[in-house]
Coordinates of C-alpha atoms in Angstrom, one line a residue:
Chain N
M156 CA 78.2 95.5 121.5
K157 CA 79.0 97.8 118.6
L158 CA 80.3 94.9 116.5
D159 CA 76.9 93.4 116.2
S160 CA 75.5 96.6 114.6
M161 CA 77.9 95.9 111.7
Y162 CA 77.8 92.1 111.6
Q163 CA 74.0 91.8 111.6
E164 CA 72.8 88.2 111.5
V165 CA 71.3 88.7 108.1
I166 CA 74.7 89.9 106.8
L167 CA 76.5 86.8 108.2
D168 CA 73.8 84.6 106.7
H169 CA 74.3 86.1 103.2
Y170 CA 78.1 85.8 103.7
K171 CA 77.9 82.1 104.6
H172 CA 75.2 81.2 102.1
P173 CA 75.4 83.7 99.2
H174 CA 72.5 84.0 96.7
G175 CA 73.1 83.8 93.0
R176 CA 76.8 83.4 93.2
G177 CA 78.7 82.2 90.2
L178 CA 79.2 83.6 86.7
R179 CA 76.4 83.0 84.2
D180 CA 75.7 84.4 80.7
G181 CA 75.5 88.2 80.5
D182 CA 75.3 91.3 78.3
A183 CA 78.3 92.9 80.0
E184 CA 81.0 92.0 82.5
V185 CA 83.0 94.3 84.8
H186 CA 85.8 93.6 87.3
H187 CA 86.0 96.0 90.2
V188 CA 88.6 96.0 93.0
N189 CA 88.9 97.8 96.3
P190 CA 92.6 98.7 96.2
T191 CA 92.9 99.4 99.9
C192 CA 92.1 95.8 100.9
G193 CA 92.1 93.6 97.9
D194 CA 88.4 92.9 97.7
E195 CA 87.5 91.9 94.1
I196 CA 84.4 91.2 92.2
T197 CA 83.6 90.1 88.7
L198 CA 80.0 90.9 87.9
R199 CA 77.8 90.2 84.8
V200 CA 74.4 91.7 84.1
K201 CA 71.8 90.3 81.7
Y202 CA 68.8 92.4 80.6
A203 CA 65.5 91.3 79.0
G204 CA 64.4 94.6 77.6
D205 CA 64.3 96.9 80.6
T206 CA 64.1 94.1 83.1
V207 CA 67.1 92.9 85.1
E208 CA 67.1 89.3 84.1
D209 CA 70.2 88.2 86.0
V210 CA 73.1 89.6 88.0
S211 CA 75.8 86.9 88.4
Y212 CA 79.1 87.4 90.2
E213 CA 82.3 85.8 91.5
G214 CA 84.6 87.4 93.9
Q215 CA 86.7 87.3 97.0
G216 CA 86.6 89.6 99.9
C217 CA 85.4 90.3 103.4
S218 CA 82.0 89.3 104.8
I219 CA 80.6 92.8 104.1
S220 CA 81.6 92.9 100.4
Q221 CA 80.4 89.3 99.8
A222 CA 77.2 89.6 101.7
S223 CA 76.4 92.9 99.9
A224 CA 76.8 91.2 96.5
S225 CA 74.4 88.5 97.6
V226 CA 71.8 91.0 98.8
L227 CA 72.2 92.9 95.5
N228 CA 71.3 89.7 93.6
D229 CA 68.2 89.2 95.7
L230 CA 67.0 92.7 95.4
L231 CA 67.7 93.6 91.7
V232 CA 67.0 90.4 89.7
G233 CA 63.5 90.7 88.2
K234 CA 63.2 94.4 88.7
E235 CA 62.6 97.0 86.1
L236 CA 65.7 99.1 85.4
A237 CA 64.2 102.3 86.9
E238 CA 63.2 100.5 90.1
A239 CA 66.6 98.8 90.3
Q240 CA 68.3 102.2 89.9
K241 CA 66.2 103.6 92.7
I242 CA 67.2 100.8 95.0
Q243 CA 70.9 101.4 94.1
A244 CA 70.6 105.1 94.8
T245 CA 68.9 104.5 98.1
F246 CA 71.5 102.0 99.2
L247 CA 74.2 104.5 98.2
E248 CA 72.5 107.2 100.2
L249 CA 72.3 104.9 103.3
M250 CA 76.0 103.8 103.0
Q251 CA 77.2 107.4 102.6
S252 CA 75.2 108.6 105.7
K253 CA 78.1 108.0 108.2
G254 CA 75.6 106.3 110.5
Q255 CA 73.3 109.4 110.5
I256 CA 70.4 107.8 108.7
E257 CA 68.1 105.6 110.8
P258 CA 66.2 103.6 108.1
D259 CA 62.5 104.4 108.2
D260 CA 59.7 102.2 106.9
A261 CA 59.8 103.7 103.4
M262 CA 63.5 103.0 103.2
E263 CA 63.1 99.5 104.6
E264 CA 60.5 98.8 101.9
V265 CA 62.9 99.8 99.2
L266 CA 66.0 98.1 100.6
E267 CA 64.6 95.0 102.4
D268 CA 67.6 93.0 103.7
A269 CA 70.0 95.7 102.6
V270 CA 68.9 97.9 105.5
A271 CA 71.1 95.6 107.6
F272 CA 74.1 97.5 106.2
A273 CA 73.1 100.7 108.0
G274 CA 75.5 99.8 110.8
V275 CA 78.4 99.4 108.3
S276 CA 78.0 103.1 107.3
K277 CA 79.5 104.1 110.6
Y278 CA 82.8 102.5 109.6
P279 CA 84.4 104.6 106.9
A280 CA 87.0 101.9 106.1
R281 CA 84.2 99.4 105.4
V282 CA 81.7 101.5 103.3
K283 CA 83.8 100.8 100.1
C284 CA 83.4 97.0 100.9
A285 CA 79.6 97.3 101.0
L286 CA 79.5 99.4 97.9
L287 CA 81.8 97.3 95.7
S288 CA 79.2 95.2 94.0
W289 CA 76.7 98.0 93.7
M290 CA 79.2 100.2 91.9
A291 CA 80.1 97.2 89.7
W292 CA 76.4 96.7 88.9
K293 CA 76.0 100.4 87.9
D294 CA 79.1 100.2 85.7
A295 CA 78.0 96.9 84.1
T296 CA 74.5 98.2 83.5
A297 CA 75.8 101.4 81.8
Q298 CA 78.0 99.1 79.5
A299 CA 75.2 96.7 78.7
L300 CA 72.6 99.3 77.9
G301 CA 75.1 101.5 76.1
E302 CA 75.8 98.6 73.8
S303 CA 72.2 97.7 73.1
A304 CA 71.5 101.4 72.4
E305 CA 74.3 101.3 69.9
R306 CA 72.9 98.2 68.3
K307 CA 69.5 99.9 67.9
T308 CA 71.0 102.9 66.1
A309 CA 73.3 100.7 63.9
Chain A
M56 CA 103.5 87.4 133.5
T57 CA 105.6 85.7 130.8
Q58 CA 109.3 86.3 131.3
L59 CA 111.5 85.8 128.3
P60 CA 115.3 86.2 128.1
G61 CA 116.4 89.3 126.3
L62 CA 113.3 91.4 127.0
L63 CA 113.7 95.1 127.6
D64 CA 112.2 96.8 130.6
T65 CA 109.0 97.6 128.8
E66 CA 107.3 98.9 131.9
A67 CA 109.8 101.8 131.9
I68 CA 109.9 102.2 128.2
R69 CA 106.1 102.4 127.8
K70 CA 106.0 105.3 130.2
D71 CA 107.8 107.3 127.5
F72 CA 105.0 106.7 125.0
P73 CA 101.8 108.6 125.9
L74 CA 99.7 107.0 123.2
L75 CA 100.2 103.5 124.7
D76 CA 98.0 104.6 127.6
R77 CA 95.1 105.4 125.2
V78 CA 91.8 103.7 125.9
V79 CA 89.5 102.9 123.0
H80 CA 86.0 101.4 122.5
D81 CA 84.5 101.7 126.0
G82 CA 87.5 101.3 128.2
K83 CA 89.8 98.9 126.4
K84 CA 93.5 99.7 126.6
I85 CA 95.1 99.9 123.1
V86 CA 97.2 97.0 122.1
Y87 CA 99.2 98.5 119.3
L88 CA 100.5 95.9 116.9
D89 CA 100.8 97.9 113.8
N90 CA 104.4 99.0 114.1
A91 CA 105.4 98.1 110.6
A92 CA 103.0 100.7 109.4
T93 CA 104.2 103.4 111.8
S94 CA 105.6 103.4 115.3
Q95 CA 104.4 105.4 118.3
K96 CA 106.4 108.4 119.5
P97 CA 108.1 108.9 122.8
R98 CA 107.7 112.1 124.9
Q99 CA 111.4 112.9 124.0
V100 CA 110.6 113.2 120.3
L101 CA 107.3 115.1 120.9
D102 CA 109.2 117.5 123.2
A103 CA 111.9 118.1 120.6
L104 CA 109.3 119.0 118.0
N105 CA 107.6 121.4 120.5
A106 CA 110.8 123.0 121.6
Y107 CA 111.9 123.6 118.1
Y108 CA 108.7 125.3 117.2
E109 CA 108.4 127.2 120.4
Q110 CA 112.1 128.3 120.7
S111 CA 114.0 128.1 117.4
N112 CA 111.7 128.1 114.5
A113 CA 113.2 129.8 111.4
N114 CA 114.2 128.8 107.9
V115 CA 117.5 127.1 107.5
H116 CA 120.7 128.1 105.6
R117 CA 119.6 131.6 104.9
G118 CA 119.1 134.4 107.5
V119 CA 121.9 135.7 109.7
H120 CA 119.6 136.2 112.7
V121 CA 120.0 134.0 115.8
L122 CA 116.9 131.9 115.1
A123 CA 118.0 131.0 111.6
E124 CA 121.4 130.0 113.0
E125 CA 119.8 127.9 115.7
A126 CA 117.4 126.2 113.3
T127 CA 120.3 125.5 110.9
A128 CA 122.4 124.1 113.7
L129 CA 119.5 121.9 114.9
Y130 CA 118.7 120.7 111.3
E131 CA 122.4 119.9 110.5
G132 CA 122.8 118.5 114.0
A133 CA 120.1 116.0 113.1
R134 CA 122.1 115.0 110.0
D135 CA 125.1 114.3 112.2
K136 CA 123.0 112.1 114.5
V137 CA 121.6 110.1 111.6
A138 CA 125.1 109.8 110.1
A139 CA 126.4 108.4 113.3
F140 CA 123.4 106.1 113.7
I141 CA 124.0 104.4 110.4
N142 CA 127.8 104.6 110.6
A143 CA 128.1 106.8 107.5
P144 CA 131.7 107.7 106.6
S145 CA 130.6 111.3 106.0
R146 CA 127.6 113.4 107.2
D147 CA 127.4 114.8 103.6
E148 CA 126.2 111.4 102.5
V149 CA 122.9 111.8 104.4
I150 CA 120.1 113.3 102.3
F151 CA 116.9 114.2 104.0
T152 CA 113.7 113.4 102.1
K153 CA 110.1 113.3 103.1
N154 CA 110.0 109.5 103.4
A155 CA 111.5 106.2 102.1
S156 CA 109.3 106.3 99.0
E157 CA 110.8 109.7 98.0
S158 CA 114.3 108.4 98.8
L159 CA 113.8 105.4 96.4
N160 CA 112.2 107.6 93.7
L161 CA 115.2 109.9 94.1
V162 CA 117.6 107.1 93.3
A163 CA 115.6 106.0 90.3
N164 CA 115.5 109.5 88.9
M165 CA 119.2 110.1 89.5
L166 CA 119.9 107.1 87.4
G167 CA 117.4 107.9 84.8
W168 CA 119.0 111.3 84.1
A169 CA 122.6 110.3 84.7
D170 CA 125.4 110.2 82.2
E171 CA 127.5 107.1 81.6
P172 CA 128.6 105.0 83.4
Y173 CA 125.4 105.2 85.6
R174 CA 122.8 105.8 83.0
V175 CA 119.9 103.4 82.9
D176 CA 118.6 103.1 79.3
A177 CA 117.1 100.6 76.8
E178 CA 120.3 98.5 76.7
T179 CA 120.4 98.0 80.5
E180 CA 118.5 96.1 83.2
I181 CA 117.0 96.9 86.6
V182 CA 116.7 94.1 89.2
I183 CA 114.2 94.1 92.1
T184 CA 112.4 91.3 94.0
E185 CA 108.9 90.0 94.3
M186 CA 109.1 90.8 98.1
E187 CA 109.3 94.6 97.7
H188 CA 106.9 97.2 99.1
H189 CA 105.2 99.0 96.2
S190 CA 107.6 101.9 96.9
N191 CA 110.5 99.8 95.7
I192 CA 108.6 98.5 92.7
V193 CA 106.7 101.4 91.1
P194 CA 109.7 103.8 90.9
W195 CA 111.6 101.2 89.0
Q196 CA 108.6 100.3 86.7
L197 CA 108.4 104.1 85.9
L198 CA 112.1 104.2 85.2
S199 CA 111.8 101.1 83.1
Q200 CA 108.9 102.5 81.1
R201 CA 110.6 105.8 80.5
T202 CA 114.0 104.5 79.5
G203 CA 113.2 101.1 77.9
A204 CA 115.4 99.3 80.5
K205 CA 114.3 95.8 81.2
L206 CA 112.9 95.2 84.7
K207 CA 113.7 91.8 86.3
W208 CA 113.2 90.4 89.7
F209 CA 113.9 87.6 92.1
G210 CA 111.0 85.3 93.1
I211 CA 110.1 84.1 96.6
T212 CA 110.2 80.6 97.9
D213 CA 107.3 78.8 99.6
E214 CA 109.0 79.6 102.9
G215 CA 109.0 83.3 102.4
R216 CA 112.7 83.7 101.4
L217 CA 114.2 85.2 98.3
D218 CA 114.8 82.6 95.6
L219 CA 118.4 83.3 94.6
S220 CA 118.9 80.0 92.8
D221 CA 119.0 81.9 89.4
I222 CA 121.1 84.8 90.7
D223 CA 123.6 84.7 87.8
E224 CA 120.8 84.9 85.2
V225 CA 118.9 87.6 87.1
I226 CA 121.9 89.9 87.8
T227 CA 124.0 90.1 84.6
E228 CA 126.5 92.3 82.9
K229 CA 123.6 94.4 81.7
T230 CA 122.3 95.1 85.2
K231 CA 122.8 98.7 86.3
I232 CA 121.0 98.7 89.6
V233 CA 119.8 96.1 92.0
S234 CA 117.3 97.4 94.6
F235 CA 115.8 95.2 97.3
T236 CA 114.4 95.3 100.8
L237 CA 116.6 94.4 103.8
V238 CA 113.5 93.3 105.8
S239 CA 110.2 92.4 104.2
N240 CA 107.4 94.7 105.4
I241 CA 104.8 91.9 105.0
M242 CA 106.6 88.7 106.0
G243 CA 109.4 90.0 108.2
T244 CA 112.0 88.1 106.2
V245 CA 115.6 89.4 106.7
N246 CA 117.3 89.1 103.3
P247 CA 120.8 87.8 102.6
V248 CA 122.5 91.1 101.6
E249 CA 126.0 89.7 101.1
A250 CA 125.1 87.1 98.4
I251 CA 123.3 89.8 96.4
I252 CA 125.9 92.4 96.8
R253 CA 128.7 90.1 95.9
R254 CA 127.0 89.2 92.6
A255 CA 126.1 92.9 91.9
Q256 CA 129.7 94.0 92.5
E257 CA 130.9 91.2 90.1
V258 CA 129.0 92.8 87.2
G259 CA 129.5 96.4 88.3
A260 CA 125.9 97.1 89.2
L261 CA 124.9 99.6 91.9
V262 CA 122.9 98.4 94.9
C263 CA 120.1 100.2 96.6
I264 CA 118.7 98.8 99.9
D265 CA 115.3 99.7 101.3
A266 CA 116.0 99.6 105.0
S267 CA 112.6 101.0 106.1
Q268 CA 111.8 97.9 108.1
A269 CA 115.4 97.5 109.3
A270 CA 116.5 100.9 110.6
P271 CA 114.0 100.9 113.4
H272 CA 114.8 97.4 114.6
M273 CA 118.5 96.5 114.2
I274 CA 122.0 97.9 113.9
L275 CA 122.1 99.5 110.5
D276 CA 125.7 100.0 109.4
V277 CA 126.0 101.3 105.9
Q278 CA 129.7 100.5 105.7
A279 CA 129.2 96.9 106.7
L280 CA 126.3 96.5 104.2
Q281 CA 128.5 97.7 101.4
A282 CA 125.5 99.0 99.4
D283 CA 125.6 102.2 97.3
F284 CA 122.3 103.6 98.5
V285 CA 120.3 102.9 101.7
A286 CA 116.8 104.4 102.1
F287 CA 114.6 104.5 105.2
T288 CA 111.9 106.6 106.9
G289 CA 111.7 108.4 110.2
H290 CA 108.2 107.6 111.4
K291 CA 108.7 103.9 111.7
M292 CA 111.6 104.5 114.1
V293 CA 109.8 106.5 116.7
G294 CA 110.4 109.7 114.7
P295 CA 107.8 112.0 113.2
T296 CA 106.2 111.6 109.7
G297 CA 107.4 113.7 106.9
I298 CA 111.1 112.9 107.2
G299 CA 113.0 110.2 105.4
V300 CA 116.6 109.5 104.6
L301 CA 118.6 108.5 101.6
W302 CA 122.2 107.6 102.3
G303 CA 124.5 107.4 99.2
R304 CA 128.2 106.9 98.7
Q305 CA 129.9 110.2 98.4
E306 CA 131.4 109.8 94.9
L307 CA 128.1 108.8 93.5
L308 CA 126.3 111.7 95.0
E309 CA 129.0 114.0 93.5
D310 CA 128.6 112.4 90.0
L311 CA 124.8 111.9 89.8
P312 CA 122.5 114.7 88.7
P313 CA 119.9 116.4 91.0
F314 CA 116.2 115.5 90.6
L315 CA 114.2 118.3 92.2
G316 CA 115.3 121.8 91.4
G317 CA 114.7 124.8 93.6
G318 CA 116.1 126.9 96.4
E319 CA 118.7 125.5 98.6
M320 CA 120.2 123.1 96.1
I321 CA 122.0 125.7 94.0
E322 CA 125.4 127.3 93.9
T323 CA 124.7 130.1 91.4
V324 CA 121.6 130.8 89.2
S325 CA 121.4 132.8 86.1
M326 CA 118.5 132.9 83.7
S327 CA 120.1 130.5 81.3
S328 CA 121.7 128.0 83.7
S329 CA 122.6 127.1 87.2
T330 CA 125.3 125.3 89.1
Y331 CA 124.5 123.1 92.0
A332 CA 125.5 123.0 95.7
P333 CA 127.5 119.9 96.8
A334 CA 125.7 116.9 98.2
P335 CA 123.6 116.5 100.3
H336 CA 122.1 120.0 99.5
K337 CA 122.1 119.3 95.8
F338 CA 119.3 116.8 96.5
E339 CA 117.4 118.9 99.0
A340 CA 115.5 121.5 97.0
G341 CA 113.2 123.9 98.8
T342 CA 112.6 124.4 102.5
P343 CA 113.2 121.0 104.0
P344 CA 111.2 119.3 106.8
I345 CA 113.1 121.0 109.5
A346 CA 111.1 120.2 112.6
Q347 CA 110.7 116.6 111.4
A348 CA 114.5 116.3 111.0
V349 CA 115.0 117.6 114.5
G350 CA 112.4 115.1 115.7
L351 CA 114.2 112.3 113.9
G352 CA 117.4 113.4 115.6
A353 CA 115.7 113.0 118.9
A354 CA 114.4 109.6 117.8
V355 CA 117.9 108.5 117.0
D356 CA 119.1 109.6 120.4
Y357 CA 116.3 107.7 122.0
L358 CA 116.9 104.5 120.2
T359 CA 120.7 104.8 120.7
A360 CA 120.3 105.3 124.4
I361 CA 118.4 102.0 124.7
G362 CA 120.8 100.3 122.2
M363 CA 119.8 98.9 118.8
D364 CA 121.4 95.5 119.8
K365 CA 119.1 95.3 122.8
I366 CA 116.1 96.4 120.8
A367 CA 116.9 93.6 118.2
A368 CA 117.2 91.0 121.1
H369 CA 113.9 92.1 122.6
E370 CA 112.1 91.8 119.3
H371 CA 113.7 88.5 118.6
A372 CA 112.4 87.2 121.9
I373 CA 108.9 88.6 121.3
T374 CA 108.9 87.1 117.7
E375 CA 109.9 83.7 119.0
Y376 CA 107.1 83.8 121.6
A377 CA 104.5 85.2 119.1
I378 CA 105.2 82.5 116.5
K379 CA 104.9 79.8 119.2
R380 CA 101.6 81.2 120.5
L381 CA 100.1 81.9 117.0
K382 CA 100.8 78.3 115.9
E383 CA 98.4 77.3 118.7
V384 CA 95.5 79.0 117.0
E385 CA 93.5 76.6 114.9
G386 CA 93.4 77.4 111.2
L387 CA 96.1 80.0 111.4
R388 CA 98.7 80.0 108.6
I389 CA 101.8 82.1 108.8
I390 CA 102.7 83.7 105.5
G391 CA 106.5 83.9 105.6
P392 CA 109.2 82.3 107.7
T393 CA 107.7 80.2 110.5
T394 CA 110.7 80.4 112.8
A395 CA 112.3 83.4 114.4
E396 CA 115.6 82.9 112.6
D397 CA 116.6 85.6 110.1
R398 CA 113.3 87.4 110.4
G399 CA 112.0 90.5 112.0
A400 CA 109.1 91.1 114.3
T401 CA 106.5 91.4 111.6
I402 CA 104.2 88.4 111.3
S403 CA 101.5 88.0 108.6
F404 CA 99.0 85.3 108.7
T405 CA 95.6 84.1 107.4
L406 CA 93.0 82.6 109.6
G407 CA 90.9 79.8 107.9
D408 CA 88.6 81.3 105.4
I409 CA 87.9 84.4 107.5
H410 CA 88.8 87.5 105.5
P411 CA 91.5 89.7 107.1
H412 CA 89.2 92.7 107.0
D413 CA 86.8 90.8 109.3
V414 CA 89.7 89.6 111.5
G415 CA 90.9 93.2 111.9
Q416 CA 87.5 94.6 112.6
V417 CA 86.8 92.1 115.4
L418 CA 90.3 92.7 116.9
D419 CA 89.7 96.4 116.7
E420 CA 86.6 96.0 118.8
L421 CA 88.9 94.4 121.4
G422 CA 91.3 97.4 121.3
I423 CA 93.9 95.4 119.2
A424 CA 95.3 97.4 116.3
V425 CA 96.7 95.2 113.5
R426 CA 97.0 95.9 109.8
V427 CA 94.9 94.0 107.2
G428 CA 95.2 94.0 103.5
H429 CA 98.0 93.5 101.1
H430 CA 100.4 95.9 103.0
C431 CA 101.5 97.6 99.8
A432 CA 103.1 94.3 98.8
R433 CA 100.4 92.9 96.5
P434 CA 102.8 90.7 94.5
V435 CA 103.5 88.7 97.7
C436 CA 99.8 88.1 98.2
L437 CA 99.5 87.0 94.5
R438 CA 102.5 84.7 95.0
Y439 CA 100.8 82.9 97.8
G440 CA 97.3 83.0 96.2
I441 CA 95.7 85.0 99.0
P442 CA 93.8 88.3 98.7
A443 CA 95.3 89.8 101.8
T444 CA 96.7 89.0 105.2
T445 CA 96.4 90.1 108.8
R446 CA 99.7 91.5 110.0
A447 CA 100.9 91.9 113.6
S448 CA 104.1 93.8 114.0
F449 CA 106.0 94.4 117.2
Y450 CA 108.5 96.9 118.5
L451 CA 110.6 97.8 121.5
Y452 CA 107.6 98.5 123.7
S453 CA 105.7 95.3 122.8
T454 CA 105.1 92.8 125.6
P455 CA 104.4 89.1 125.8
A456 CA 101.0 90.1 127.3
E457 CA 100.2 91.8 124.1
V458 CA 101.0 88.6 122.2
D459 CA 98.6 86.8 124.5
A460 CA 95.9 89.4 123.9
L461 CA 96.3 88.9 120.2
V462 CA 96.0 85.1 120.5
E463 CA 92.9 85.5 122.7
G464 CA 91.5 88.0 120.2
L465 CA 92.0 85.6 117.4
E466 CA 90.1 82.9 119.3
H467 CA 87.3 85.4 119.7
V468 CA 87.4 86.0 115.9
R469 CA 87.1 82.3 115.2
N470 CA 84.1 82.0 117.4
F471 CA 82.4 85.0 115.9
F472 CA 82.7 83.8 112.4
G473 CA 82.6 80.1 113.2

């Protein structure tokens, strides 16, 4: 059944038991919404130098948006910024593939659990749900590092 | 099959709607329950659109050739049909727009640019309700921001009705315009027009009614309503997209200034100034949606032949049945009136903690088309502390079997996410 390609077991698991949920101390906070459906996320990032020390979040939305935030937390916390950015870019590429990319081993190594979202990319209305937290993370990171850069020059 | 009193002969009606035979997702027959978003179109409307383009296409109100005359007669004939459909005292009170949003924006802009006694300015107030579609909120917010007028609104009760307990404080001597929806697009609530109009008339305020969710489903009589403006759209009433209507009282349309300028709406033009054509043309700048108006005329004919009273009775029976069946679904909470009294055939609900997006996705897989989200009425969701709802909305071709399919589908959703 096609539905199972979207609602992979791993996605439903993350939805029912989200990782790293809840807001904790951070360097920057952003609030992103998906205006077409009302999904919302508040996300904070904390950096230790160039390392992603924490990504904390609180939000409401569909299983896809909530599971995606949980997977993001799993994947990015503890990574160097450059590596985290690579993961984000790869996830973006997969989600914008309209179901045309079949994740290979190399992609699976980068994305781990996040490859489960490949099926979601076939549903244009749901791609924004999957990307909500990732766009929020990108935005928060720009804000956090922009600020610390300012502090350095001050 | 479930037989309910008041039902239309849906078997015959459905034969007029080619799309209802559509099969989706590996052989599942479509169950179309998204009629509050847009209705499907009968063959009669599609044929009218085709015939217009194949036989009579020309621009209106200009050429002297036979096609221009035919096109003009068809376009103006559609105006006559719409005028009769809403019992307008005069055909010149029917303005064609592109949709209800444009109709409402037109009213807001007429008032923003008007002279006294209609002028909305910093000393005056605008009244709407918390139950409005965004198209009856945002134009008034814009008007309020641009003029300094104060924007006020009626709240909603826990039962999904307008809270008019403070009507004398909300509508005051300062109120210039009260604009509200006749039927809620998210909860189906039918609002008490009379009470609001009585108070508005007491203070000399104009009244604008958004009838987008009413015109397709019940007898709409603008004289009985006693409003000053009534807006609705064609595509929700088996007509094409791209055509809407604004009805306005003749003396107002004569007094109020145009909004869009251009061809068609003028009397004479010189380089320094222009004079305007009488209403409705004053408010129809540029080439209008001609084919779409013709299609709306055919839609009005179609609905009239069936009878708006019979359509209303059919939908009431379906609504009563749907509410009864939906209440059997564990964890389902109806947002809005929970009986079929004073409500239309649009039912919003939540299902436990399952997000409406997920509900809609699983239903879609079963061939059931519902709407999920905030339905362009986000303040209603905020009022009830929910991010979104799932909305099933029925029409003249909806059947009890489709209600059953929805209820079965929701059980499937519960199992899937359970």
